[in-house]
Structures are given as C-alpha cells and as structure tokens.
JSON list of C-alpha atoms in Angstrom, two decimals:
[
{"chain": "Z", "resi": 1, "resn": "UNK", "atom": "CA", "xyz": [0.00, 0.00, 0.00]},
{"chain": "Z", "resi": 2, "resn": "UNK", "atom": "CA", "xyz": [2.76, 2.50, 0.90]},
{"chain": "Z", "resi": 3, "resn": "UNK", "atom": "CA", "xyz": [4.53, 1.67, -2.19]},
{"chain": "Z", "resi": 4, "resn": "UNK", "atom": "CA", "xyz": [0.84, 2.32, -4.66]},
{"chain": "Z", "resi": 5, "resn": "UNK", "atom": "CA", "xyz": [0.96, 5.63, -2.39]},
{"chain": "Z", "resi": 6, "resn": "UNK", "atom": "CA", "xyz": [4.25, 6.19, -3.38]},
{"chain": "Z", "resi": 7, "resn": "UNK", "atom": "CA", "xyz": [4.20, 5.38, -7.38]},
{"chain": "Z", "resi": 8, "resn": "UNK", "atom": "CA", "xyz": [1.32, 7.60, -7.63]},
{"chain": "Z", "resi": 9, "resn": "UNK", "atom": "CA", "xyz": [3.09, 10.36, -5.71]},
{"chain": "Z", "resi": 10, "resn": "UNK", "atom": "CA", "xyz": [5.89, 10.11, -8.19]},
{"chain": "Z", "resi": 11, "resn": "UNK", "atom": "CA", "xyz": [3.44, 10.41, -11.09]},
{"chain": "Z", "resi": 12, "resn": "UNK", "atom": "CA", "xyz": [2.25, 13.42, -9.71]},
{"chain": "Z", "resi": 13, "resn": "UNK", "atom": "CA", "xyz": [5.64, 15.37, -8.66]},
{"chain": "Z", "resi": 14, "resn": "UNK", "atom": "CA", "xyz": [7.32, 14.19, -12.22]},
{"chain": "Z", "resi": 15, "resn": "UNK", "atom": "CA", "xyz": [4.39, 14.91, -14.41]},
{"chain": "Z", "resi": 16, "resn": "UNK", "atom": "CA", "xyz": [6.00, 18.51, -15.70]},
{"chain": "Z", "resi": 17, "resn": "UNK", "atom": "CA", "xyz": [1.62, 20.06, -16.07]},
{"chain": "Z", "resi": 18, "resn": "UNK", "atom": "CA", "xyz": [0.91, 18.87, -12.81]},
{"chain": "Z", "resi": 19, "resn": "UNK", "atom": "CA", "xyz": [0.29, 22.81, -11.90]},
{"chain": "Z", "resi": 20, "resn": "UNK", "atom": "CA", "xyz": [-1.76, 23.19, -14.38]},
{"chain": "Z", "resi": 21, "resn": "UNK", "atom": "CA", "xyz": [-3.96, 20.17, -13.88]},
{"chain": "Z", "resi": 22, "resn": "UNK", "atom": "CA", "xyz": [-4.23, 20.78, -9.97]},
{"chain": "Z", "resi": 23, "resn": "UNK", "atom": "CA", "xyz": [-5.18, 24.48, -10.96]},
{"chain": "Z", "resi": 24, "resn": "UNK", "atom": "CA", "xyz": [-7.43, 23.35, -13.40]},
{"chain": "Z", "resi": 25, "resn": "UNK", "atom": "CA", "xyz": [-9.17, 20.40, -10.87]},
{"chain": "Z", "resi": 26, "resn": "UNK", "atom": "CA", "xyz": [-9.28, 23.09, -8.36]},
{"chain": "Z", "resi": 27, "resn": "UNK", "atom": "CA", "xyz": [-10.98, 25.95, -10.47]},
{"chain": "Z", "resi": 28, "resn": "UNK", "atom": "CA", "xyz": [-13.59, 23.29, -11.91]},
{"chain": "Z", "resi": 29, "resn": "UNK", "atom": "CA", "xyz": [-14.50, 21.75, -8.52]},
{"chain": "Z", "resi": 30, "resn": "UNK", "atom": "CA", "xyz": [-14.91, 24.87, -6.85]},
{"chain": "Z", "resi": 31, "resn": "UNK", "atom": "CA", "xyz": [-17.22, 26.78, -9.28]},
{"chain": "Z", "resi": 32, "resn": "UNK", "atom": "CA", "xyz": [-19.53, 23.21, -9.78]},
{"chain": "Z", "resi": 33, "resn": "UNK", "atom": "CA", "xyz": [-19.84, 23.01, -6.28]},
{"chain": "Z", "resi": 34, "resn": "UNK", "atom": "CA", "xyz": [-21.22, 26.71, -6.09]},
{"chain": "Z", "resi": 35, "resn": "UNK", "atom": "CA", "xyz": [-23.34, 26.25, -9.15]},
{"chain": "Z", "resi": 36, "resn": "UNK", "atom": "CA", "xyz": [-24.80, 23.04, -7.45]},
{"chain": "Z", "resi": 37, "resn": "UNK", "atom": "CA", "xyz": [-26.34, 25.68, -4.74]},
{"chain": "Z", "resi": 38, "resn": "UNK", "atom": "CA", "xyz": [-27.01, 27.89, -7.16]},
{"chain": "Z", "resi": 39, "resn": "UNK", "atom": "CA", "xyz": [-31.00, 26.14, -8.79]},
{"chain": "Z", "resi": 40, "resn": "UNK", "atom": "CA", "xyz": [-31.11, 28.77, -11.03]},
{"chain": "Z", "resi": 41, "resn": "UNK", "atom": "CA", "xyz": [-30.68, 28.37, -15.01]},
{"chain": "Z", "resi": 42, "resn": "UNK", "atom": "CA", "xyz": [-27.35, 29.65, -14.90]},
{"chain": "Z", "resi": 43, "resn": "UNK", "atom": "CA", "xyz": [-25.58, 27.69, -12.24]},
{"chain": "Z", "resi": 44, "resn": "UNK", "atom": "CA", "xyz": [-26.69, 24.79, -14.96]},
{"chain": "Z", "resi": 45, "resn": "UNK", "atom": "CA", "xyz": [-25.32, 26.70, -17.54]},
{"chain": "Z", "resi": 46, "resn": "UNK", "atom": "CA", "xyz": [-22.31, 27.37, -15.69]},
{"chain": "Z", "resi": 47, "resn": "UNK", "atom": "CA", "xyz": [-21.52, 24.26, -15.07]},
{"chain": "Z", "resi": 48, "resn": "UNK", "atom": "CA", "xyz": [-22.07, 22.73, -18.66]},
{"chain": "Z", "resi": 49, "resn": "UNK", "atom": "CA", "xyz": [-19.42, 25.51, -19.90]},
{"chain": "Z", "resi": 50, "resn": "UNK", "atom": "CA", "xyz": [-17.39, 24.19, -17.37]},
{"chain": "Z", "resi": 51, "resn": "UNK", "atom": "CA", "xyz": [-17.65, 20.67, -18.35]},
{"chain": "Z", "resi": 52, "resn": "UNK", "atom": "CA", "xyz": [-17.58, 22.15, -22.27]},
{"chain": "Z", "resi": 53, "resn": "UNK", "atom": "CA", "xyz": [-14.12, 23.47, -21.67]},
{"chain": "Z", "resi": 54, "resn": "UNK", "atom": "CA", "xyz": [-12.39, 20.66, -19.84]},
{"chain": "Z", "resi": 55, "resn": "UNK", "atom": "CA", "xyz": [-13.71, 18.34, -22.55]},
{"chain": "Z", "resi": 56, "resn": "UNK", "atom": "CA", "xyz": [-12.27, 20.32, -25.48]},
{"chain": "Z", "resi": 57, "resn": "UNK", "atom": "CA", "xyz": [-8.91, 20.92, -23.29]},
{"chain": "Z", "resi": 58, "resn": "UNK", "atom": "CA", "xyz": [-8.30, 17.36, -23.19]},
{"chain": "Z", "resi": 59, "resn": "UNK", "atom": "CA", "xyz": [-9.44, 16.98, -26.85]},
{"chain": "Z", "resi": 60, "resn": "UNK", "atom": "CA", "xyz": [-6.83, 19.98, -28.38]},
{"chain": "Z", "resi": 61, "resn": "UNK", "atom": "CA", "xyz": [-4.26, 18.92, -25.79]},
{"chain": "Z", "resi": 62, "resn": "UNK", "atom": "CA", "xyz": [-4.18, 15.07, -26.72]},
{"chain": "Z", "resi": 63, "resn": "UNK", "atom": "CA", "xyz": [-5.88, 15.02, -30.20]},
{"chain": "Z", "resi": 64, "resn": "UNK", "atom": "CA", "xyz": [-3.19, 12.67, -31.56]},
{"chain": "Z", "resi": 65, "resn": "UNK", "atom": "CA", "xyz": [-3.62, 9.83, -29.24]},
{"chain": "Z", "resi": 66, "resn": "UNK", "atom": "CA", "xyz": [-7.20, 10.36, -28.56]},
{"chain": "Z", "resi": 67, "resn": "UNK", "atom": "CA", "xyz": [-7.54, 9.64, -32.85]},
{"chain": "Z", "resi": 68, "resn": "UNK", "atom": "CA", "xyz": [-5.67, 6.03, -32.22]},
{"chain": "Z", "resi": 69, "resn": "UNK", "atom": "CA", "xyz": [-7.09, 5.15, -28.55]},
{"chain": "Z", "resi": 70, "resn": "UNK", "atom": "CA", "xyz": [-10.66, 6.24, -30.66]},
{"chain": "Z", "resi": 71, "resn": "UNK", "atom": "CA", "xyz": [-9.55, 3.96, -33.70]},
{"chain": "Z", "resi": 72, "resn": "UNK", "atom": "CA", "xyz": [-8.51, 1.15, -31.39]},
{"chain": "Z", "resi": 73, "resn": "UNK", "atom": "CA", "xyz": [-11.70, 1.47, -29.26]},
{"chain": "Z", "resi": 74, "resn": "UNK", "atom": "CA", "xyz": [-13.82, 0.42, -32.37]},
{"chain": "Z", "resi": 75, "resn": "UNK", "atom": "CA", "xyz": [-12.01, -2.22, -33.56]},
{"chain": "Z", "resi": 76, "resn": "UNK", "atom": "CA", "xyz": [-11.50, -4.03, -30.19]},
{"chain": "Z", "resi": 77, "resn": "UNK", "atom": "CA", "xyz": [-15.83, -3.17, -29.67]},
{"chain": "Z", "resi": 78, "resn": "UNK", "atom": "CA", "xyz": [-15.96, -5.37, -33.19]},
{"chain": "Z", "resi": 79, "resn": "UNK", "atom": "CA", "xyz": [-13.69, -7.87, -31.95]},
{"chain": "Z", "resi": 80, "resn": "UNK", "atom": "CA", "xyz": [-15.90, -8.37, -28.31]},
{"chain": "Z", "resi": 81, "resn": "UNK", "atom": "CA", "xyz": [-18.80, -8.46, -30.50]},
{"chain": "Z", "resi": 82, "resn": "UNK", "atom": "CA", "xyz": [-17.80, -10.74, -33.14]},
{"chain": "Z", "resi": 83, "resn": "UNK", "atom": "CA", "xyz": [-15.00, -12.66, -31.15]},
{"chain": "Z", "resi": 84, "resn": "UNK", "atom": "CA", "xyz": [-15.89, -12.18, -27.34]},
{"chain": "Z", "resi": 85, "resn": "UNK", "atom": "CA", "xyz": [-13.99, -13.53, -24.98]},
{"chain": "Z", "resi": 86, "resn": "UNK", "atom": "CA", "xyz": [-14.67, -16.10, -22.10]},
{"chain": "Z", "resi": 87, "resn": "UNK", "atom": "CA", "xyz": [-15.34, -13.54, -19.48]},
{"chain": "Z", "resi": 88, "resn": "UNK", "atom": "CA", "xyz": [-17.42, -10.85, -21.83]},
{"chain": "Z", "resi": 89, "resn": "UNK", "atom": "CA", "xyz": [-19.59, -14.00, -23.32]},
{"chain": "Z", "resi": 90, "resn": "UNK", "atom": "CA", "xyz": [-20.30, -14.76, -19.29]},
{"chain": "Z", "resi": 91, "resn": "UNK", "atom": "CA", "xyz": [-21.17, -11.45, -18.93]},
{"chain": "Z", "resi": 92, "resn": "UNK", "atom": "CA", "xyz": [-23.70, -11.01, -22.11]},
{"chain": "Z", "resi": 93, "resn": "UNK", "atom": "CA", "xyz": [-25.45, -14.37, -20.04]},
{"chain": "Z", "resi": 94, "resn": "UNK", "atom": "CA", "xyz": [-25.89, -12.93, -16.56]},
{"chain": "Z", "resi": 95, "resn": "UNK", "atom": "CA", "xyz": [-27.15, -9.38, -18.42]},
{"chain": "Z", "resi": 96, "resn": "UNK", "atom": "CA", "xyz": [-29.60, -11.57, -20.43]},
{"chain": "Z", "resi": 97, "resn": "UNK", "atom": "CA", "xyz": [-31.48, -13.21, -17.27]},
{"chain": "Z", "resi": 98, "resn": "UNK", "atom": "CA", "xyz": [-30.82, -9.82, -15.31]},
{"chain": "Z", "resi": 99, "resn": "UNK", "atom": "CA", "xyz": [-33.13, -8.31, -18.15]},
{"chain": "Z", "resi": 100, "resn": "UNK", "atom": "CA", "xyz": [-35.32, -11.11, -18.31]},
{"chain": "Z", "resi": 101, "resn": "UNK", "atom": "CA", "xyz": [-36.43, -11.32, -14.92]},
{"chain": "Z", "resi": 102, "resn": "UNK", "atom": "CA", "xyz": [-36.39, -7.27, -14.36]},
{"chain": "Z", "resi": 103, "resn": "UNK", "atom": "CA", "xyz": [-39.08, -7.18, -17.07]},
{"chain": "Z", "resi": 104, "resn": "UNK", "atom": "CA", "xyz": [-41.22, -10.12, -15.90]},
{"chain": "Z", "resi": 105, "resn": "UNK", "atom": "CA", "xyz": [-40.89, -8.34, -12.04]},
{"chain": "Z", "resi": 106, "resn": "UNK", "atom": "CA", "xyz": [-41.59, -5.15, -13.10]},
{"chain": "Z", "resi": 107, "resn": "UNK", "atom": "CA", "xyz": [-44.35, -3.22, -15.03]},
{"chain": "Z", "resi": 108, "resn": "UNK", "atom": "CA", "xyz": [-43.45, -3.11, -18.16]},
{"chain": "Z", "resi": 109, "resn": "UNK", "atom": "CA", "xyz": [-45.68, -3.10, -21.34]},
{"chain": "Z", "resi": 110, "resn": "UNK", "atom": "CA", "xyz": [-46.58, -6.17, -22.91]},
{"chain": "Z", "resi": 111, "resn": "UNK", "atom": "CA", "xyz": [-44.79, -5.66, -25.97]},
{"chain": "Z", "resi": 112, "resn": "UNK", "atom": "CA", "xyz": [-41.53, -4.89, -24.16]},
{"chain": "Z", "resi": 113, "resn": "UNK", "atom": "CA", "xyz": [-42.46, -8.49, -22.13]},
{"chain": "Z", "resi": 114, "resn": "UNK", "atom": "CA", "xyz": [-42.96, -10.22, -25.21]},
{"chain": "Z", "resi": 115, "resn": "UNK", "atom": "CA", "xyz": [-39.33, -8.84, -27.31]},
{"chain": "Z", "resi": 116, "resn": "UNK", "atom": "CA", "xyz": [-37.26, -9.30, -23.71]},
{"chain": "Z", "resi": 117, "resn": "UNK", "atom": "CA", "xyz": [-39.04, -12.85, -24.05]},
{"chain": "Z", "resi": 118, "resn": "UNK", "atom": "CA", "xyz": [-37.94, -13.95, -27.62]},
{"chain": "Z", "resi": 119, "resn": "UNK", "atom": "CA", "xyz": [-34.51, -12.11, -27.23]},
{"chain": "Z", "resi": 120, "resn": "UNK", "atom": "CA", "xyz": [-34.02, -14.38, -23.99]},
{"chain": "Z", "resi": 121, "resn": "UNK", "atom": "CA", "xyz": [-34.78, -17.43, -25.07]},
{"chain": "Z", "resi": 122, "resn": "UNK", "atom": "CA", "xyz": [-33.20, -17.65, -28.15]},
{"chain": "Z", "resi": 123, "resn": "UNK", "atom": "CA", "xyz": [-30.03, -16.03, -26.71]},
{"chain": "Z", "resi": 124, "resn": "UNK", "atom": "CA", "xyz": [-30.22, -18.89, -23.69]},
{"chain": "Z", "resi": 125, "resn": "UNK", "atom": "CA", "xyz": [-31.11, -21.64, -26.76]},
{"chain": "Z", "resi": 126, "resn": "UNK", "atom": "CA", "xyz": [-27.66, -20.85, -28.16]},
{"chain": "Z", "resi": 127, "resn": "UNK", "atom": "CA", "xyz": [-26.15, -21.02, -25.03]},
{"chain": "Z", "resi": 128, "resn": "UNK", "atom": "CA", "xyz": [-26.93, -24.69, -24.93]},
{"chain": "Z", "resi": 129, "resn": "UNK", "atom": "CA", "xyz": [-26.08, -25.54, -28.38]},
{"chain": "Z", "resi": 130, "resn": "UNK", "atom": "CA", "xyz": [-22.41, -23.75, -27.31]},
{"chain": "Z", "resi": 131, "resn": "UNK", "atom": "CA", "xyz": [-22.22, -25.64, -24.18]},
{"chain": "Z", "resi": 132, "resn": "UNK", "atom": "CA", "xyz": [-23.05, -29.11, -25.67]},
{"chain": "Z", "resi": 133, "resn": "UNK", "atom": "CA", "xyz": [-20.57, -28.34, -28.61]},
{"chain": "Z", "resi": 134, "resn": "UNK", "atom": "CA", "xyz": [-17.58, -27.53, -26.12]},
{"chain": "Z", "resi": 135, "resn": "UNK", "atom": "CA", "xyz": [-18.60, -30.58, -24.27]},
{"chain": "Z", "resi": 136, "resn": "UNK", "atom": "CA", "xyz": [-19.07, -32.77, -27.59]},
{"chain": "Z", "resi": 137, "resn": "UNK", "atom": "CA", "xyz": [-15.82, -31.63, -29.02]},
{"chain": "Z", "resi": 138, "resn": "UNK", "atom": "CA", "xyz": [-13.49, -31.13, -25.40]},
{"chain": "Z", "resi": 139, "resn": "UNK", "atom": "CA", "xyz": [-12.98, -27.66, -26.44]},
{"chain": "Z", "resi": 140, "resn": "UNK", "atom": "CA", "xyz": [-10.45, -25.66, -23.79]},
{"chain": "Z", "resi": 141, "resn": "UNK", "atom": "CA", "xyz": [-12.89, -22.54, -22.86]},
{"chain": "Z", "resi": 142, "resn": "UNK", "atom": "CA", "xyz": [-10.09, -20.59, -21.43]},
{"chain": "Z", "resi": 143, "resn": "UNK", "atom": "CA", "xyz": [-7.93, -21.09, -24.67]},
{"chain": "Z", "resi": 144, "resn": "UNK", "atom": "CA", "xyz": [-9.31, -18.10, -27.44]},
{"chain": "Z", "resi": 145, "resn": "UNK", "atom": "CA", "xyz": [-7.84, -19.92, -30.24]},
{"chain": "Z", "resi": 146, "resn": "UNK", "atom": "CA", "xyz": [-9.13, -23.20, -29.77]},
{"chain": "Z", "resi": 147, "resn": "UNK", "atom": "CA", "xyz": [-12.74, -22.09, -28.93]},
{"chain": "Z", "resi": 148, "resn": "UNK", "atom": "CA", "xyz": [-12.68, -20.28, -32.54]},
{"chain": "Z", "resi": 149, "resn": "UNK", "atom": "CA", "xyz": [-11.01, -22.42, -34.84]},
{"chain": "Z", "resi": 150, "resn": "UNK", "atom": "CA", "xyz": [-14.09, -24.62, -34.32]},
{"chain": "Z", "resi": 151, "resn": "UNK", "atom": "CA", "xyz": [-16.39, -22.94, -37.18]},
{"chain": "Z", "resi": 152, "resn": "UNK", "atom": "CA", "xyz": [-20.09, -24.09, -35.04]},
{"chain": "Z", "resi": 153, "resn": "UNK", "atom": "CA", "xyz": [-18.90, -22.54, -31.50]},
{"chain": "Z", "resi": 154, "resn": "UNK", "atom": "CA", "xyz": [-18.02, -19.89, -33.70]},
{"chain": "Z", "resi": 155, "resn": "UNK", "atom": "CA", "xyz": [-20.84, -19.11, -35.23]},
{"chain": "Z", "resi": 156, "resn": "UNK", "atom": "CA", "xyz": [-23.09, -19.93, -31.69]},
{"chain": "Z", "resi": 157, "resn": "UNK", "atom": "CA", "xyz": [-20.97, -17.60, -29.72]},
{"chain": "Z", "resi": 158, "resn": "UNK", "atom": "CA", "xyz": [-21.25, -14.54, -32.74]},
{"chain": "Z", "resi": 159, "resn": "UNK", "atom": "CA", "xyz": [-24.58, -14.90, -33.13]},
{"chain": "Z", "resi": 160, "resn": "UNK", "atom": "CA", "xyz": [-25.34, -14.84, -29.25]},
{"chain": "Z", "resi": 161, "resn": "UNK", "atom": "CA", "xyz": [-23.10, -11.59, -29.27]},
{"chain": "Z", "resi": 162, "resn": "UNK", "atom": "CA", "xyz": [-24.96, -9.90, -32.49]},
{"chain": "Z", "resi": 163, "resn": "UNK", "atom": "CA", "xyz": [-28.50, -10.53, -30.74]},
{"chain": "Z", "resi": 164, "resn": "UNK", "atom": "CA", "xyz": [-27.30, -9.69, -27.56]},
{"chain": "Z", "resi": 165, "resn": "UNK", "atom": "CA", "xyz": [-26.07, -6.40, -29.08]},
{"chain": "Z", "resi": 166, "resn": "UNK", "atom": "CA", "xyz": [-29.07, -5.85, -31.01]},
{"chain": "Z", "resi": 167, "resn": "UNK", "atom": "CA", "xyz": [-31.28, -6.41, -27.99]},
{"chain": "Z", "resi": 168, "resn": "UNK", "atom": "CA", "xyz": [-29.81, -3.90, -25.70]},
{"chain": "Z", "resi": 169, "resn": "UNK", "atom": "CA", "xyz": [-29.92, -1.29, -28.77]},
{"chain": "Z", "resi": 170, "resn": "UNK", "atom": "CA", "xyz": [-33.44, -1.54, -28.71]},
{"chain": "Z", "resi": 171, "resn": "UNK", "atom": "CA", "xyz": [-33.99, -1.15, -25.15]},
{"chain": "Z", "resi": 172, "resn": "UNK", "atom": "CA", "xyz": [-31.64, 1.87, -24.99]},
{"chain": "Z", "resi": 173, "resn": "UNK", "atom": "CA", "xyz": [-33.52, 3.16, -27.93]},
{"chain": "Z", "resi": 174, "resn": "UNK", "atom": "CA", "xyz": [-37.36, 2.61, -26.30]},
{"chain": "Z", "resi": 175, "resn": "UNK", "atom": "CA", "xyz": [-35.51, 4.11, -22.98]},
{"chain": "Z", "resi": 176, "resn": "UNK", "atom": "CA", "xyz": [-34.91, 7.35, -24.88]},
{"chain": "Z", "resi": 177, "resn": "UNK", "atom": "CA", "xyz": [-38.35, 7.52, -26.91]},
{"chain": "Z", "resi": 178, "resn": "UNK", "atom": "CA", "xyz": [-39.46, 7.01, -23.82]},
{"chain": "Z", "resi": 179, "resn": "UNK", "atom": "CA", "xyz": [-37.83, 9.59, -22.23]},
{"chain": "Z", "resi": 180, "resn": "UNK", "atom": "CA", "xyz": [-38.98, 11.85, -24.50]},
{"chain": "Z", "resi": 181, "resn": "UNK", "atom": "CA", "xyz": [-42.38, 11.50, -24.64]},
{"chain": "Z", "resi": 182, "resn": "UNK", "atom": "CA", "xyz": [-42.72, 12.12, -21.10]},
{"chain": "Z", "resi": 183, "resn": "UNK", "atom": "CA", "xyz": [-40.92, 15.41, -21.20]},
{"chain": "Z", "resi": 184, "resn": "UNK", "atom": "CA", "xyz": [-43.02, 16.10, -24.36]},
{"chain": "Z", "resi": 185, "resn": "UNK", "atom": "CA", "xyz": [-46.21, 15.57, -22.21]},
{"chain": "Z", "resi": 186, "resn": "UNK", "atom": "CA", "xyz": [-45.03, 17.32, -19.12]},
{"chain": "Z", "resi": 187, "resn": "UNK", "atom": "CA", "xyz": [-44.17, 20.38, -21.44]},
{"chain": "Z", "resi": 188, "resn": "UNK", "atom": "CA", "xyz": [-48.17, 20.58, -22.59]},
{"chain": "Z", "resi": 189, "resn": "UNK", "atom": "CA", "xyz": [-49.71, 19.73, -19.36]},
{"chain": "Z", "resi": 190, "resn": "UNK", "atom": "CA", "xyz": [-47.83, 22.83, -18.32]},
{"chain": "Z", "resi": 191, "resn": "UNK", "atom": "CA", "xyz": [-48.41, 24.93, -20.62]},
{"chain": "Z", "resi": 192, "resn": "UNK", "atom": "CA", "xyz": [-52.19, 23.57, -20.22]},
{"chain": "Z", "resi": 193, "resn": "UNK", "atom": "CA", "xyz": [-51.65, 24.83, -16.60]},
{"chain": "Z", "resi": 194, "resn": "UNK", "atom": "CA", "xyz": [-50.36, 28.31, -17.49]},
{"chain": "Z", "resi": 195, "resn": "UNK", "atom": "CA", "xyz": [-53.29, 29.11, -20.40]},
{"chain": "Z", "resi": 196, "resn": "UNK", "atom": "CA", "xyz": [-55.49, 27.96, -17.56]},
{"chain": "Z", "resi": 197, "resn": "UNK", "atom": "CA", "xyz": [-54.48, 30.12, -15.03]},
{"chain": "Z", "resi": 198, "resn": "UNK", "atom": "CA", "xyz": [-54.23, 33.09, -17.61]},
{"chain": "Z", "resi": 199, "resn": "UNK", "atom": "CA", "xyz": [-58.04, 32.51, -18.76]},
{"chain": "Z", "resi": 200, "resn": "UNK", "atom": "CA", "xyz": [-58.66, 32.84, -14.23]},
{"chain": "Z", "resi": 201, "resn": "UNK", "atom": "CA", "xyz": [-57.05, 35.79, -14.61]},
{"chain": "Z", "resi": 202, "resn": "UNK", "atom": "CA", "xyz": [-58.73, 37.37, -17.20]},
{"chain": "Z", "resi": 203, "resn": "UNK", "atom": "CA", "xyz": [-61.93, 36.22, -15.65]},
{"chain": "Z", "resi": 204, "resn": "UNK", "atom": "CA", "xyz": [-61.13, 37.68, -12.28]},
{"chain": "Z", "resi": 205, "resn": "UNK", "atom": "CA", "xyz": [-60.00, 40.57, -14.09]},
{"chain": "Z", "resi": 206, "resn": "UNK", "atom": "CA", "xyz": [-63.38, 40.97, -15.96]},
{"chain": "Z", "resi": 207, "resn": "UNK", "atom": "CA", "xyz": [-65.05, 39.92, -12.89]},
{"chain": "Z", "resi": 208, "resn": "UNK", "atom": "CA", "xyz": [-63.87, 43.03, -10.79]},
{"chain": "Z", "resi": 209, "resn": "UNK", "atom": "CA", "xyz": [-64.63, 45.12, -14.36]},
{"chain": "Z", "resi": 210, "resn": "UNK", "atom": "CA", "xyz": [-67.97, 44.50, -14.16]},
{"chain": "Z", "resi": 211, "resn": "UNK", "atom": "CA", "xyz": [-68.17, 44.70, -10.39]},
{"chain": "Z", "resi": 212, "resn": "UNK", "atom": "CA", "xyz": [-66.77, 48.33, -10.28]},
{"chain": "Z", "resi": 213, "resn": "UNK", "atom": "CA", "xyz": [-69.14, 49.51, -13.38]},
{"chain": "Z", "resi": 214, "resn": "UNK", "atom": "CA", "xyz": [-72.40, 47.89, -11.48]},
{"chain": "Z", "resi": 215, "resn": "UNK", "atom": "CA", "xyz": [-71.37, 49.57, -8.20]},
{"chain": "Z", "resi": 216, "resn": "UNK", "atom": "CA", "xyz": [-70.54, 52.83, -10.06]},
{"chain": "Z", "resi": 217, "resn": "UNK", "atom": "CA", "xyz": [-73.61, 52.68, -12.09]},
{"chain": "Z", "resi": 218, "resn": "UNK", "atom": "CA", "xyz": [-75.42, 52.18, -8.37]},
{"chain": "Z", "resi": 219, "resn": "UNK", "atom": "CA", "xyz": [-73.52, 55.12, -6.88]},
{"chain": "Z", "resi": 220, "resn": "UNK", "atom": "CA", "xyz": [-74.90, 57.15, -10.06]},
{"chain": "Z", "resi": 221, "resn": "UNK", "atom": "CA", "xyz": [-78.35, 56.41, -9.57]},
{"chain": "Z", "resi": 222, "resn": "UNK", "atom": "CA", "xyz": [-78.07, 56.96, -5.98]},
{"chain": "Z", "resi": 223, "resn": "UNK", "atom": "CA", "xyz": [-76.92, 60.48, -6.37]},
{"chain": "Z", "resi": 224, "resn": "UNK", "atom": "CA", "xyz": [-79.67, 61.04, -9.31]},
{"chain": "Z", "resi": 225, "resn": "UNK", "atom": "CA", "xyz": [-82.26, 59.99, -6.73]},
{"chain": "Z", "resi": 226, "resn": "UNK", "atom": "CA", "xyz": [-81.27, 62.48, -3.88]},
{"chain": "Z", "resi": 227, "resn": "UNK", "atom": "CA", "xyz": [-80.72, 65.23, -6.18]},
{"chain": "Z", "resi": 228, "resn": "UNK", "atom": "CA", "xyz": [-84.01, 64.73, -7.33]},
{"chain": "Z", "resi": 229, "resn": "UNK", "atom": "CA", "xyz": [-85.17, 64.37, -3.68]},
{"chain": "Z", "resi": 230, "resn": "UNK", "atom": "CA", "xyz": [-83.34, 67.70, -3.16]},
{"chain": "Z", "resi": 231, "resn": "UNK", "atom": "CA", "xyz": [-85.51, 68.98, -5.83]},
{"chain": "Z", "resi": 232, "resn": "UNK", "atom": "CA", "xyz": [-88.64, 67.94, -4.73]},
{"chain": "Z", "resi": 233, "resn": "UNK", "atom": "CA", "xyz": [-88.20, 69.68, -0.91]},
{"chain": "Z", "resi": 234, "resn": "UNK", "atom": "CA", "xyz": [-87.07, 72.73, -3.03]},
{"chain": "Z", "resi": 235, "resn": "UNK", "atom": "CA", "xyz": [-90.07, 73.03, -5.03]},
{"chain": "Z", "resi": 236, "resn": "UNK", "atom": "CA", "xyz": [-92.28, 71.52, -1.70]},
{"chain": "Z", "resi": 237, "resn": "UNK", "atom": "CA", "xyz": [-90.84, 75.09, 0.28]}
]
C-alpha cells in the first residue's frame, strides 16, 4: 500500500503540467460546487461551460492519441462483439437473465415483455447448443484460439453476441423515446396549466370590471335619486 501511495506520488511530482492540472481540478471543482447551490438556469449553464471546456482541453491537448485510442476502441468493440472472450460471453449471459427477470418483475408493457421474451430465449437456446458443442468436441474454454477455430462454437458464440447487441440497442432506444415523450407531455400539461391560469385571470380581471361599473352605475343612480329628492323639498318650500 505504501509503495501504490508512493508510485502515484511520483506520477504526480514528475508529471511537468501537474500545476496546471491541480489548478485546473481546483478551479472546476470549486465553481460546480457553487453552481450546485445555485438552482437557477445559470448555475446549470455554468456548469455545462465548465464541463464544455475541460472536454475540449483534453481533446486539443491530446488530439493525436485520442484519434488512435478512438480507432482502437472500435475495432477491439468489433472484436468483443464478433470474437468475445470467455469472461465478456459470461457477462452477455448474466445481463440476459438480469433483463429477463427485471421485465417479468416489473411493469413493463406487454410488448416490451414479449421482445425481452424472444430475445431471452433464443439467446439462452444458443447457449446450450455452445455448451453441448464444447462438451461434444473437449474444447479448452479458457484457450481463445481453440474455442474459434471450431467454425459451429463460432458461429453460436457470434450470433449470441450480435443478438445480444441488437437487444440492448433496442432497449436503450425505447428508454430514450421514452424519455422523451414524457418530457413532451409534461411540457403541454404545463403549458395547459399556465393558459389555464391566464383565462382565471382574465376572468377575475373581468369579474372586478364589471363589479366596479355595477357599483358605479349604483352610486350614479343613488346620487340622481337624492338630487331629485333635493328637488322635490325645493319646489315643496
């Protein structure tokens, strides 16, 4: 432990921009946790510039690398997908019946039942077709190059990985429609709410219009009749 405390010390002291990226830490940290006090629009807008700048600092600063750690990314996201290994395939499995059983325990639509359904068993099927092939042939599992040099594991273990893949595409997808929708629905339920309280407005408005006009129109008439009272004891003397 002392010597991990140590290494990354080192890193730190040697690293000739450490100023500048404790300045930088500092300077961000502080002003988003002000802005997170701060609920009105521009604490959030604050904070994305923040978040804007850092991102294209790190971007201009390591451009070069980022281009062939972005390249490799994709090609080694192709090769889990097509050509997973032990631990990712294992993986794709556990998410499969964690999906399965989150949709059957939860309320969810009965379309989104039926696809998480279909997607799980045939996903599962394959899974037994892979296993009885390993077993049938005595295929090493922990040894890449054997597990893929037989063509029908192959092809079991891709396809499980393209559905799999496919599947969670979907949900992410029907997540953001989703998503969406709601916010699209909140939006005119409050703008329902302000038209709403406008039109009470304008009635109350009217309301207290027409109240003051009856009660002047009253007030009128109440003068007219004792000025003509007036009158009358005038003409009665």
């Amino acid at each position: 432990m002392n010597n991990f405390i140590e290494i990354l010390l080192d890193v730190i002291s040697n690293s000739p921009s450490s100023v500048l990226f404790i300045i930088l830490g500092i300077i961000f940290a502080s002003a988003m946790i002000i802005n997170i006090k701060n609920k009105k629009k521009i604490g959030k807008l604050v904070s994305i510039l923040g978040w804007i700048f850092i991102v294209l600092f790190i971007i201009i600063r390591y451009s070069s690398y980022l281009n062939k750690l972005f390249d490799n990314l994709i090609n080694n996201i192709f090769m889990q997908i097509f050509f997973p290994n032990l631990a990712t395939y294992v993986i794709i499995i556990i998410i499969t019946n964690f999906i399965f059983l989150y949709s059957i325990i939860k309320k969810t639509s009965n379309l989104s039942k039926v696809i998480n359904v279909i997607f799980f068993t045939v996903i599962m099927v394959f899974m037994l077709y892979t296993l009885e092939q390993i077993i049938t042939n005595n295929i090493n599992i922990y040894s890449f190059e054997k597990v893929y040099s037989n063509d029908d594991i192959s092809v079991l273990i891709q396809s499980t990985t393209v559905l799999f893949t496919f599947w969670i595409i979907l949900i992410i997808s029907k997540l953001i429609i989703n998503k969406l929708i709601e916010k699209s629905i909140k939006n005119i339920k409050n703008e329902e709410k302000d038209n709403i309280s406008e039109k009470q407005d304008l009635s109350e408005i009217q309301i207290n219009n027409t109240n003051s006009q009856n009660l002047e129109a009253q007030n009128n008439i109440n003068n007219k009749d004792d000025s003509d009272d007036d009158d009358i004891e005038i003409l009665t003397l």
